[in-house]
mmCIF file of C-alpha atoms in Angstrom:
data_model
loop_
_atom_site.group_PDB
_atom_site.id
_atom_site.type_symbol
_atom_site.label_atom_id
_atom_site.label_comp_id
_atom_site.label_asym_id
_atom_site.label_seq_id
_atom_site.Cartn_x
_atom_site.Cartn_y
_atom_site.Cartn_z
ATOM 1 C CA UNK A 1 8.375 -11.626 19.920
ATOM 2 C CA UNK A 2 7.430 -14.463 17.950
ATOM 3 C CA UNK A 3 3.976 -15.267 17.462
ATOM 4 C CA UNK A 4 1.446 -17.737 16.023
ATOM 5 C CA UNK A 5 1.751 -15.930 11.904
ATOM 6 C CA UNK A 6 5.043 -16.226 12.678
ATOM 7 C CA UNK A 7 5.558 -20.252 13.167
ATOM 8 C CA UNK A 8 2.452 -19.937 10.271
ATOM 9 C CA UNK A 9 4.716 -18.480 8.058
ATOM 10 C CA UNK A 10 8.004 -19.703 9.099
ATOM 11 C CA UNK A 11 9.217 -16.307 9.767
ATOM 12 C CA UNK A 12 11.643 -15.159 12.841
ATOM 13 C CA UNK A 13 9.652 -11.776 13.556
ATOM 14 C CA UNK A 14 6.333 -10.631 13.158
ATOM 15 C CA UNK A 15 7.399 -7.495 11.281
ATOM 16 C CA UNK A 16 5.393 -7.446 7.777
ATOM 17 C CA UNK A 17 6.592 -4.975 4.754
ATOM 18 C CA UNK A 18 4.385 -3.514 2.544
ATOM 19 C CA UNK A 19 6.679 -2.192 -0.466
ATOM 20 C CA UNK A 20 6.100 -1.254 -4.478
ATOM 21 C CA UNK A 21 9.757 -2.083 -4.522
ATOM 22 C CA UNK A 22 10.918 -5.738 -4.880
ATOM 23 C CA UNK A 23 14.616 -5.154 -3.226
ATOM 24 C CA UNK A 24 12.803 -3.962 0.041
ATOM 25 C CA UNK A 25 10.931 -7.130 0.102
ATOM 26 C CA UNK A 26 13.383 -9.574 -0.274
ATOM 27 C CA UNK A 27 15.879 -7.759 2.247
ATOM 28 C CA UNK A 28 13.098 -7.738 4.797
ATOM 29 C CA UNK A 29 12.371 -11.203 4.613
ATOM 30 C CA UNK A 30 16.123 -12.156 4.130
ATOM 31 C CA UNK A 31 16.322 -10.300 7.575
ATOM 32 C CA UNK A 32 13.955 -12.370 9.424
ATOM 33 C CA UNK A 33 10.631 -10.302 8.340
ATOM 34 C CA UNK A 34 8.225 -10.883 5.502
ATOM 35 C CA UNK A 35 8.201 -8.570 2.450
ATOM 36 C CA UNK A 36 4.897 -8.293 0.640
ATOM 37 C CA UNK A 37 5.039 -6.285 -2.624
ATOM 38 C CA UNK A 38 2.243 -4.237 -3.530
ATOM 39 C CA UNK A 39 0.482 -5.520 -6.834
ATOM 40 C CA UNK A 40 -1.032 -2.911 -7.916
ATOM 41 C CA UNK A 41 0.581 -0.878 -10.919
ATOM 42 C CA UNK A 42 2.049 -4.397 -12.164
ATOM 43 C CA UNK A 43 0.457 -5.837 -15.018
ATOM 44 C CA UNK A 44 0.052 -9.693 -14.930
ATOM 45 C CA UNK A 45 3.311 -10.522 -16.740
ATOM 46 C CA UNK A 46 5.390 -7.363 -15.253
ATOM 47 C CA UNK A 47 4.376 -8.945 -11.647
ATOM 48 C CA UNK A 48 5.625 -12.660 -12.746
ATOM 49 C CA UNK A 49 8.947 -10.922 -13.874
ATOM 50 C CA UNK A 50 8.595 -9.337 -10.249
ATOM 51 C CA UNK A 51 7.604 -12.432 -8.330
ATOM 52 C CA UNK A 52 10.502 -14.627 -10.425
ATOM 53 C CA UNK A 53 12.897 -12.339 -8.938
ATOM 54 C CA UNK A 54 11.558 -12.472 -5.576
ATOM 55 C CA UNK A 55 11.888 -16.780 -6.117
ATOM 56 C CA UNK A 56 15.583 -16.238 -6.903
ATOM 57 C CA UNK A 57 16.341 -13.695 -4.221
ATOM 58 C CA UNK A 58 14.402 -14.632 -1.062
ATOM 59 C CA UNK A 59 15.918 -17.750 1.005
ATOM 60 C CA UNK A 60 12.313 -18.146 2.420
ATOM 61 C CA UNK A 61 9.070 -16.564 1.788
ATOM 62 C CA UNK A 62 7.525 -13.732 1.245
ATOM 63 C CA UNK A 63 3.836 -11.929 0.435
ATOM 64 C CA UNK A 64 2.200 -10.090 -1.642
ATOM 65 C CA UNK A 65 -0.870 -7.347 -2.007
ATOM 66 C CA UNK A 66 -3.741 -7.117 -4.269
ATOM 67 C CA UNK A 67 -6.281 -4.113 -4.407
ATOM 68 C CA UNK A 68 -9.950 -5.553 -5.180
ATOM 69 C CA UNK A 69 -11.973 -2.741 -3.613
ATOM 70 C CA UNK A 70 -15.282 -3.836 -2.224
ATOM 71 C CA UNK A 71 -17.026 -1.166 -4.172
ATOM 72 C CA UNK A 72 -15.763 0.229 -7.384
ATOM 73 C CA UNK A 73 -17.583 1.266 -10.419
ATOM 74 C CA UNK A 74 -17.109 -1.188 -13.237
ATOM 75 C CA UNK A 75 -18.554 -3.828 -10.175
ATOM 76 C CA UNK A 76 -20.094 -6.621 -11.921
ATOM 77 C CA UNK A 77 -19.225 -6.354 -15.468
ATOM 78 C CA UNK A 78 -18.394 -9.820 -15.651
ATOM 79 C CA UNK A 79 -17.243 -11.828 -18.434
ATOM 80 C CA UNK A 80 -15.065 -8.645 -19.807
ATOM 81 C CA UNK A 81 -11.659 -8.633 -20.401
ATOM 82 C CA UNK A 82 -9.542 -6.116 -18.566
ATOM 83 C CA UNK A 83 -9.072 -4.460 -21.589
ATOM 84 C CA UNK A 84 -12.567 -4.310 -22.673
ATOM 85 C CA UNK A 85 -13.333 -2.963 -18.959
ATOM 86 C CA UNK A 86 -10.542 -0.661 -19.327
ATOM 87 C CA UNK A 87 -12.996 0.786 -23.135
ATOM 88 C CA UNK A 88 -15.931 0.367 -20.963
ATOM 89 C CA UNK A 89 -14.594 2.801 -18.015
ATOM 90 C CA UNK A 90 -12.679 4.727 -19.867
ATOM 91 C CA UNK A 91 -16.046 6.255 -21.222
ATOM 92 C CA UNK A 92 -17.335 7.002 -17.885
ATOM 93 C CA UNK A 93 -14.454 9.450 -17.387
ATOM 94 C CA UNK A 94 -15.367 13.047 -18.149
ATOM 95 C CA UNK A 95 -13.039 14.936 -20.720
ATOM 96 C CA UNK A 96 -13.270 17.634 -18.251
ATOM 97 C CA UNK A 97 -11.169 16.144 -15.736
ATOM 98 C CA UNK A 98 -8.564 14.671 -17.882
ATOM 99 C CA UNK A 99 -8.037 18.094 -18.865
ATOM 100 C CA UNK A 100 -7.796 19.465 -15.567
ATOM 101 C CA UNK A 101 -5.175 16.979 -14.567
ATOM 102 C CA UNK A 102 -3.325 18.039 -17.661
ATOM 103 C CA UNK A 103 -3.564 21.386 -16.842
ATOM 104 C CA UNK A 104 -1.898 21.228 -13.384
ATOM 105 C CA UNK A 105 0.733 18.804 -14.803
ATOM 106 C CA UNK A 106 1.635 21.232 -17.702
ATOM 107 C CA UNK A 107 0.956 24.649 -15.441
ATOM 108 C CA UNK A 108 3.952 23.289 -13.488
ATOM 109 C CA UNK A 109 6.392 21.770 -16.063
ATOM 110 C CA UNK A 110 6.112 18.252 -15.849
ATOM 111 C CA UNK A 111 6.689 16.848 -19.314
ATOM 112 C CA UNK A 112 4.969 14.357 -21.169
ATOM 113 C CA UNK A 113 6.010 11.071 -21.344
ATOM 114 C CA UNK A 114 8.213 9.615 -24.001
ATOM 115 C CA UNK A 115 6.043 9.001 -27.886
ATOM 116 C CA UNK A 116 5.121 5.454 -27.848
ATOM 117 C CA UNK A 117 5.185 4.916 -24.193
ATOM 118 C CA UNK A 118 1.797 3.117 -23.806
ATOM 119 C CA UNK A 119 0.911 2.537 -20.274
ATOM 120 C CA UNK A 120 -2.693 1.010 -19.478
ATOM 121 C CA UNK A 121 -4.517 3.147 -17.498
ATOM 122 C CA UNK A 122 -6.141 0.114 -15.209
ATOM 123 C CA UNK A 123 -3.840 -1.963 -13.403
ATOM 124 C CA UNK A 124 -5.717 -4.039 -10.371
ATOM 125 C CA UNK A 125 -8.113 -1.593 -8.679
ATOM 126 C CA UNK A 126 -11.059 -4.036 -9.389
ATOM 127 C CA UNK A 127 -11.695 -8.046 -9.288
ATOM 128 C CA UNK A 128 -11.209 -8.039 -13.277
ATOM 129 C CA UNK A 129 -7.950 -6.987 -13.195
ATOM 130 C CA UNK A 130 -6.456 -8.462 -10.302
ATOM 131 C CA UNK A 131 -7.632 -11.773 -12.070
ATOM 132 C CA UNK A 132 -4.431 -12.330 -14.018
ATOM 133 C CA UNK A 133 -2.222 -10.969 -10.946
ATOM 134 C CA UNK A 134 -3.740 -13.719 -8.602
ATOM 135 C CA UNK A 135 -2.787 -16.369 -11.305
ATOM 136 C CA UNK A 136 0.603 -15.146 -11.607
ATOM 137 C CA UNK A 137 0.646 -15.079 -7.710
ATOM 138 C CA UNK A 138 -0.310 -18.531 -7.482
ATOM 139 C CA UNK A 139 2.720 -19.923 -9.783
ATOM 140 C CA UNK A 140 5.238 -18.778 -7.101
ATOM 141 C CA UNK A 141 5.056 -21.015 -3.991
ATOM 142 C CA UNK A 142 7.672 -18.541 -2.004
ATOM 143 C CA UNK A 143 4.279 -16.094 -2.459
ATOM 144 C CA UNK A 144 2.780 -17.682 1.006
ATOM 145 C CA UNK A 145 0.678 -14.746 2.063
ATOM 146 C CA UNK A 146 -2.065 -12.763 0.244
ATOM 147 C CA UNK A 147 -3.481 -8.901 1.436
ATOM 148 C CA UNK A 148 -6.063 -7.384 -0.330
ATOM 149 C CA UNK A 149 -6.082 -3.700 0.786
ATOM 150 C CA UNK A 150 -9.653 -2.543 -0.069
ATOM 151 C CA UNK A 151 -12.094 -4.959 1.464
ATOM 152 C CA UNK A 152 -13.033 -8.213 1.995
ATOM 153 C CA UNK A 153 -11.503 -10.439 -0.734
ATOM 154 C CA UNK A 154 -14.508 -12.196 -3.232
ATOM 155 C CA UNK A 155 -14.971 -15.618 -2.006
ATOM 156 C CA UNK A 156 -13.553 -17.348 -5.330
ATOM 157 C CA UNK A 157 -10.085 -15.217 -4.443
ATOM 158 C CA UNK A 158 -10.211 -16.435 -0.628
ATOM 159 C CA UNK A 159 -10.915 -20.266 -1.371
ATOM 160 C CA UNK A 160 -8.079 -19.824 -4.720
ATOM 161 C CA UNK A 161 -5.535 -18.914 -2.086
ATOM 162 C CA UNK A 162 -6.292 -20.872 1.072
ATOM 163 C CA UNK A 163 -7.211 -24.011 -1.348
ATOM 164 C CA UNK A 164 -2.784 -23.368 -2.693
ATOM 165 C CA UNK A 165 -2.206 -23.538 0.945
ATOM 166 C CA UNK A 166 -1.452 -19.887 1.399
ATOM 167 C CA UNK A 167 -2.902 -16.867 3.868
ATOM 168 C CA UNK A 168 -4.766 -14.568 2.812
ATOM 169 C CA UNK A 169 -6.157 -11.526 4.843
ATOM 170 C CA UNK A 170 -7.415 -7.807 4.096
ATOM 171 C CA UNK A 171 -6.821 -4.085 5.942
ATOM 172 C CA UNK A 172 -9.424 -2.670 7.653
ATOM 173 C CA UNK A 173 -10.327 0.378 9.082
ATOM 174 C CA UNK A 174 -13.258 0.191 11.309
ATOM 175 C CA UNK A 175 -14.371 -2.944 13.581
ATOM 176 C CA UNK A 176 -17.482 -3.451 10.581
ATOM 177 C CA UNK A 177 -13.974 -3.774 8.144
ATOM 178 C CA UNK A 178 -12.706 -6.272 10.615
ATOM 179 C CA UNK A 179 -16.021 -8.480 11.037
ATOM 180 C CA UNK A 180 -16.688 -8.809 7.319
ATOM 181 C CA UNK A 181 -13.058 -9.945 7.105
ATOM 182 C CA UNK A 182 -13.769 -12.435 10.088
ATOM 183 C CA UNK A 183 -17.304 -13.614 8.687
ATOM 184 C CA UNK A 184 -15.414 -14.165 5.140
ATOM 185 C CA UNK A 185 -12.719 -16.611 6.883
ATOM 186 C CA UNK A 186 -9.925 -14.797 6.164
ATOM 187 C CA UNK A 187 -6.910 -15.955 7.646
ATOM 188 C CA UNK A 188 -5.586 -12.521 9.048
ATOM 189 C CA UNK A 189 -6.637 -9.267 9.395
ATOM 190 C CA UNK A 190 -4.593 -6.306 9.169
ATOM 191 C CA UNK A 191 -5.785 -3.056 10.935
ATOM 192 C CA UNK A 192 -5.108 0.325 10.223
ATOM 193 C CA UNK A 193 -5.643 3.723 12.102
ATOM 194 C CA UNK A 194 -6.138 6.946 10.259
ATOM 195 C CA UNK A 195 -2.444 7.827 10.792
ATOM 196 C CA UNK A 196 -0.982 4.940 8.343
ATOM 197 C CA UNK A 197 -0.389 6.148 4.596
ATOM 198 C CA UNK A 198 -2.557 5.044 1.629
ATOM 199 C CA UNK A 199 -6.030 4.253 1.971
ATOM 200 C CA UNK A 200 -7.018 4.300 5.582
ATOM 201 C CA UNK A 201 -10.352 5.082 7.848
ATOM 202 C CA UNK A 202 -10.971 7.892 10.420
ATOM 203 C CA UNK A 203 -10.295 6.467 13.700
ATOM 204 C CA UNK A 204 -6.726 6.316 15.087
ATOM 205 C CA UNK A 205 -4.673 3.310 15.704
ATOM 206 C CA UNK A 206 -4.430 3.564 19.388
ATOM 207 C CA UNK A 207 -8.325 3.449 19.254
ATOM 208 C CA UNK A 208 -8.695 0.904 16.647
ATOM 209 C CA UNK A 209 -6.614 -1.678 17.293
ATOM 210 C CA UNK A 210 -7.846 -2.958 20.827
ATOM 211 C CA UNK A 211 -11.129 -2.889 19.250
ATOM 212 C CA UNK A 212 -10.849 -4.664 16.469
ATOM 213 C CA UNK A 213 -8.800 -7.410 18.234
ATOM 214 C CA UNK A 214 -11.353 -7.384 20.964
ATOM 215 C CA UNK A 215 -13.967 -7.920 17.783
ATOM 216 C CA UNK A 216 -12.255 -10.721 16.091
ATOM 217 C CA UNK A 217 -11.190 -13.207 18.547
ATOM 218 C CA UNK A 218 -9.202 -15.823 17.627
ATOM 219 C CA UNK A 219 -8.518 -14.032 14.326
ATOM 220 C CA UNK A 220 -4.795 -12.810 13.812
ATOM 221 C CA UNK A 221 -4.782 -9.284 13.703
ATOM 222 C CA UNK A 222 -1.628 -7.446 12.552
ATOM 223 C CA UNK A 223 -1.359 -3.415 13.373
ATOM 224 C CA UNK A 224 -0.701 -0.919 11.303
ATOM 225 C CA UNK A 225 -0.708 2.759 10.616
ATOM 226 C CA UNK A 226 2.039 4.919 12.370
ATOM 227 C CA UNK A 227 4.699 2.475 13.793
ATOM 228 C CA UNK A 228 8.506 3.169 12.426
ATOM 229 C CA UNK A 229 9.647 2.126 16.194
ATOM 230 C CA UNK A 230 10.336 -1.179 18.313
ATOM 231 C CA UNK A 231 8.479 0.697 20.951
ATOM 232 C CA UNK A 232 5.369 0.994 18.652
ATOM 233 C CA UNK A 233 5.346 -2.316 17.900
ATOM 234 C CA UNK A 234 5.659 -3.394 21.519
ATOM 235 C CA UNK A 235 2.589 -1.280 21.837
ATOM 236 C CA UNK A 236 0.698 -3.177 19.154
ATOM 237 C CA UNK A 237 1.570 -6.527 20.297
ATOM 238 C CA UNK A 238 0.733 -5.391 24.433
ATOM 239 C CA UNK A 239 -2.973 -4.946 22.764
ATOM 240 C CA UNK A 240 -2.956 -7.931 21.475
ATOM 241 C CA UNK A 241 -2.219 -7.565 18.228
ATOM 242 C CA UNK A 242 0.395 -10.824 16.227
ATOM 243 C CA UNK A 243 2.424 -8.619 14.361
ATOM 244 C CA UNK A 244 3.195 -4.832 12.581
ATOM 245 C CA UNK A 245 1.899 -3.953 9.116
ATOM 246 C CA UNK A 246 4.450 -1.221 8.008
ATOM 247 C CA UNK A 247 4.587 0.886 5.460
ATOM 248 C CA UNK A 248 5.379 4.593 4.765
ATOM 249 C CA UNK A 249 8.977 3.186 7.052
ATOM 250 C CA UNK A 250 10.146 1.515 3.626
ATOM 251 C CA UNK A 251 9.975 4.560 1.675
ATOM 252 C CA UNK A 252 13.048 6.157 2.984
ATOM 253 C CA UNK A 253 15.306 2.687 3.014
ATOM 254 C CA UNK A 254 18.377 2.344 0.864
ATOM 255 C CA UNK A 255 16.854 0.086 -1.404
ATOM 256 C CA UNK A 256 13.528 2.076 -1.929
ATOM 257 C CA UNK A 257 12.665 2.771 -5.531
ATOM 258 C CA UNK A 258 12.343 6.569 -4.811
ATOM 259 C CA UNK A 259 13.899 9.389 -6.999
ATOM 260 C CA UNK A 260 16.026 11.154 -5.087
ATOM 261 C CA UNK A 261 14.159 13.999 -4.909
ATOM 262 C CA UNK A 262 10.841 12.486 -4.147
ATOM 263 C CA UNK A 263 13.129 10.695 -0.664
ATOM 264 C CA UNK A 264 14.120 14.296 -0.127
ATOM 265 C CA UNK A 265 10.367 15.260 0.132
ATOM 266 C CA UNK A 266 9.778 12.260 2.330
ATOM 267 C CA UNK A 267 12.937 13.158 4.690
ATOM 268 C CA UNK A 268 12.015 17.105 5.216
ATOM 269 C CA UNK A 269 8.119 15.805 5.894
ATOM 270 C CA UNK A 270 6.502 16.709 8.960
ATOM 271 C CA UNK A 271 3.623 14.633 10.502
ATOM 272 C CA UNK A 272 1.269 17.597 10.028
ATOM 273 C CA UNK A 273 1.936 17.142 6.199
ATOM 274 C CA UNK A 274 -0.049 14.692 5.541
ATOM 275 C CA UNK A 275 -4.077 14.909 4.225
ATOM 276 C CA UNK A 276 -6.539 12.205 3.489
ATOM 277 C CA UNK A 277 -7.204 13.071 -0.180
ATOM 278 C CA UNK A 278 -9.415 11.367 -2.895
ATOM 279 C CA UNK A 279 -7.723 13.383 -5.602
ATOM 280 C CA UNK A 280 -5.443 10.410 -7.086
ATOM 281 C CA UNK A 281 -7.480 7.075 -6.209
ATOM 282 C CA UNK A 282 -11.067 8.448 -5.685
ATOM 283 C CA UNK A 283 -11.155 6.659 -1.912
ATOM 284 C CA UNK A 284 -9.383 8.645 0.853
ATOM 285 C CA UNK A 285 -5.918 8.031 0.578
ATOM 286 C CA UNK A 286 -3.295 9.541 3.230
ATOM 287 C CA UNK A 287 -0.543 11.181 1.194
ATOM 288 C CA UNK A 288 1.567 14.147 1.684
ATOM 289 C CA UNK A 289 -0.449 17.521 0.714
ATOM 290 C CA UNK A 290 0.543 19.483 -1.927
ATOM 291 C CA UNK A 291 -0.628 21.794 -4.590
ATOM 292 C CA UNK A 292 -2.190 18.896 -6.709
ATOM 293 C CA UNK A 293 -4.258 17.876 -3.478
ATOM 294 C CA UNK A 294 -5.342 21.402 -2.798
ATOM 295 C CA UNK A 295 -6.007 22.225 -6.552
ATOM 296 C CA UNK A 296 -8.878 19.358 -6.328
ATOM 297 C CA UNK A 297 -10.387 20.501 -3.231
ATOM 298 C CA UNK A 298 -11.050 23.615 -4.118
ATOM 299 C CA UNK A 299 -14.714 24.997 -4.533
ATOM 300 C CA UNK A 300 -14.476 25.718 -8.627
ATOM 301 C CA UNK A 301 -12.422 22.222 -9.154
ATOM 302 C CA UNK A 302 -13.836 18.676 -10.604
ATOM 303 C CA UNK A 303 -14.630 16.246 -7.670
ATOM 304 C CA UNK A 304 -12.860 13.785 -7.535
ATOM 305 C CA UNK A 305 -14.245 10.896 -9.021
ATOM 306 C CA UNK A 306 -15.275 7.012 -7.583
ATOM 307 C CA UNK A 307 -12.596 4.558 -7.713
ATOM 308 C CA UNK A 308 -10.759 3.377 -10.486
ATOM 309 C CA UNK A 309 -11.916 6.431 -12.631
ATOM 310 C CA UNK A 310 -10.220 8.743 -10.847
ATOM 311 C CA UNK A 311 -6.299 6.844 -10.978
ATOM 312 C CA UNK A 312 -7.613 6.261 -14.374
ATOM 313 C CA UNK A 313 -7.342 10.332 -14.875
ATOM 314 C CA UNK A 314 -4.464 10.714 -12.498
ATOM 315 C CA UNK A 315 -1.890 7.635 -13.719
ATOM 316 C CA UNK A 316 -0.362 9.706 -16.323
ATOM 317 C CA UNK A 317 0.452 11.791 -13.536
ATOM 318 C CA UNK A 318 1.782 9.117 -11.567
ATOM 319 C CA UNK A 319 3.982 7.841 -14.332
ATOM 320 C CA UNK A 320 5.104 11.784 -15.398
ATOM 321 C CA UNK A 321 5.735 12.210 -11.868
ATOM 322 C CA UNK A 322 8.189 9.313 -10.995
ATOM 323 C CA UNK A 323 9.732 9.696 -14.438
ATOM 324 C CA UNK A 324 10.060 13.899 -13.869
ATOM 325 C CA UNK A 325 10.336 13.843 -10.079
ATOM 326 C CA UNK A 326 12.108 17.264 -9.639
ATOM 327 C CA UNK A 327 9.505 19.056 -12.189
ATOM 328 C CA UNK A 328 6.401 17.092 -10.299
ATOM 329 C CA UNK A 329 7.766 18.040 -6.936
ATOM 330 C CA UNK A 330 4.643 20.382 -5.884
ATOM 331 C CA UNK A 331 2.325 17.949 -7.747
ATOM 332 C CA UNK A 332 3.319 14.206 -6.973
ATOM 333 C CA UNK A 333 1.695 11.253 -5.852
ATOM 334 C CA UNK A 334 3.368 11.057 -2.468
ATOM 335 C CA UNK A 335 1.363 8.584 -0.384
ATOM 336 C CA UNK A 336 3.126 8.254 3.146
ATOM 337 C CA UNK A 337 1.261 8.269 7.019
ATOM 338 C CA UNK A 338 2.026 10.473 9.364
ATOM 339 C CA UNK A 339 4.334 8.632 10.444
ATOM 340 C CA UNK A 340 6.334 10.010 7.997
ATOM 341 C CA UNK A 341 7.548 12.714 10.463
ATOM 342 C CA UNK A 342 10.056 10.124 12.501
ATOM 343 C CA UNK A 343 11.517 9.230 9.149
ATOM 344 C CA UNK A 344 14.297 11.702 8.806
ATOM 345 C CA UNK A 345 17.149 9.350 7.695
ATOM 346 C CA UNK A 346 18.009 6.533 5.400
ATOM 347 C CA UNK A 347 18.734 3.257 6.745
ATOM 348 C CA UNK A 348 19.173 0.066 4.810
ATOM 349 C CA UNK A 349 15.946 -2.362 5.317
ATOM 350 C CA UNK A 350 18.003 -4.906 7.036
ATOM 351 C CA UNK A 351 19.016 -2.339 9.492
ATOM 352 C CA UNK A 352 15.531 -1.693 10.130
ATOM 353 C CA UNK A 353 14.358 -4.931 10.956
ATOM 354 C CA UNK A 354 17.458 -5.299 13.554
ATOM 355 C CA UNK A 355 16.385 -1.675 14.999
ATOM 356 C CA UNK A 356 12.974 -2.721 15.096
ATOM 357 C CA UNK A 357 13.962 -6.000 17.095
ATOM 358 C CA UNK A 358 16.381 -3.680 19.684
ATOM 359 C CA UNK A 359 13.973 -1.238 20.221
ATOM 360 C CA UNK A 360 11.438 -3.949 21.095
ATOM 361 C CA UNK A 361 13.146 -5.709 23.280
ATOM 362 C CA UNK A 362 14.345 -2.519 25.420
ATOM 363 C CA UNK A 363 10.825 -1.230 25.139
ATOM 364 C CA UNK A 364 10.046 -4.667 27.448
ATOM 365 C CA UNK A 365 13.070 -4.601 29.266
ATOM 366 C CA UNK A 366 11.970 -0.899 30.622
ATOM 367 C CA UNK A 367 8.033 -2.219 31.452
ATOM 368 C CA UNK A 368 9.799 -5.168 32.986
ATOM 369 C CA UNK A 369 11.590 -2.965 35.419
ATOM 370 C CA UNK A 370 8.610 -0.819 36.282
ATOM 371 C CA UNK A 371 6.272 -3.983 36.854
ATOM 372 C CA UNK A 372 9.191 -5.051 40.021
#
């Protein structure tokens, strides 16, 4: 089971983490994995708290995710601060759909946050921001790999991290994803079928990943979207992938930073409950449908808007929604693949890694015996 990444990174398995919670990520890698904590949310100096903690928690190394989209609007206001391109987008946003956001948060009860609570409503989702988080990234030498999830990392980012002696790599969804990522010398490539939660593409991972190994070469490509299972990961690295991107599986760990009744939602999730939406990030985002999803799809609703303005109309609803989670159930931010239907217990992360590794190796074991 171990690959090349793996003797890269000086990890045991190639079984790769994505989290928003910094206890997942440590107990993966602490288990023989590699956590990577999702950046995005953090501001600069919340993510080196973050990342500190990682330093003093994780006896080897661990990664972590940016989101620079390849297109956003706000693209090539350079020289701004991300405050001052927080003013600038912030008038780009149409009072319309602040209010209809508002309206479906207060039609169902969710209260407002707490007077005084100041949250900024533009935390990574373009190069600007994500500045500051690479910096912080870049004080923490335990930080040895680098995903950016929308696109091909801007060549000052890529030559940054591979210059501090680091990988860095992007998800893609589609073998043009993959090549870009290739033609950019990116160190990795992690690619996702339509099934995997978050931001993901149209075709499915069975499909996809073949392909985009086939496309890359000598590339390390790491598959993800819909495994939770040894035997899914055998199946990834049988097409020749070097490892498993997971993510929805850490949602519904012990350690997971998820209000109990937000897990609960998770646990009683079917795979058919998933949609591709647009309605919290403004690029299709695999989350669990519900009436805030429908409510923006409908004929006499706002369209969503591009990427960041739309999170910059839905973040209050974010932040309402993991304070309030019983009040926001029907109108939460629940982004999860449809994967999330084999993910009807809760296991401690270290648990999961060891599963992971069983279920592997009797997924072999079985195709050994029917190969004679």
């Amino acid at each position: 089971m171990r690959t090349e990444i793996c003797e890269r990174l000086g990890i045991e398995f190639p079984l790769f983490a994505f989290t928003h919670c910094r206890d997942v990520a440590a107990a993966v890698s602490n288990a023989g994995g590699l956590g990577v904590l999702g950046a995005v949310g953090f501001s600069a100096e919340e993510l080196e708290v973050e990342l500190a903690w990682l330093d003093a928690h994780v006896h080897g190394v661990y990664g972590v995710d940016l989101v620079i989209p390849s297109k956003y609007e706000g693209q090539g206001m350079d020289g701004l601060t991300p405050q001052e391109l927080e003013a600038e987008l912030a008038q780009l946003v149409p009072q319309g759909h602040r209010d209809f956001a508002e309206k479906l948060l207060t039609e169902h009860g969710v209260p407002q946050l707490p007077d005084g609570e100041h949250h900024s409503e533009l935390l990574g989702w373009t190069a600007t921001t994500a500045a500051p988080q690479l910096a912080a990234i870049l004080r923490h030498p335990k930080a040895k790999l680098v995903a950016n999830a929308l696109g091909t990392p801007p060549p000052d980012v890529v030559a940054q991290v591979q210059d501090s002696g680091r990988l860095i790599g992007a998800l893609c969804g589609s073998v043009k994803h993959a090549l870009n990522h290739k033609a950019a010398g990116l160190d990795f490539v992690v690619c996702q079928g339509t099934e995997g939660g978050g931001h993901c593409g149209e075709v499915s991972s069975l499909v996809l990943w073949p392909q985009v190994v086939d496309a890359v070469g000598e590339v390390p490509v790491l598959a993800a979207g819909g495994i939770a299972n040894g035997r899914q990961v055998a199946a990834a690295l049988a097409m020749g992938a070097q490892g498993a991107w997971t993510g929805s599986l850490w949602l519904t760990v012990e350690e997971a930073n998820v209000p109990p009744a937000q897990m609960r939602t998770y646990l009683d999730a079917t795979s058919h409950d998933t949609v591709r939406s647009r309605s919290w990030t403004g690029k299709p985002c695999r989350m669990l449908r519900n009436e805030w999803t429908d409510a923006w799809e409908r004929a006499d609703t706002p369209d969503p808007l591009p990427m960041p303005l739309q999170m910059m109309v839905a973040l209050d609803g974010v932040k309402r929604g993991h304070r309030y989670p019983e009040a926001a159930k029907d109108v939460n931010f629940n982004p999860v693949g449809q994967v999330v239907g084999l993910l009807n217990r809760v296991e401690r992360s270290a648990e999961v890694v060891a599963r992971l590794v069983e279920e592997y190796v009797a997924a072999c074991d079985r195709l050994g015996k029917l190969n004679g």
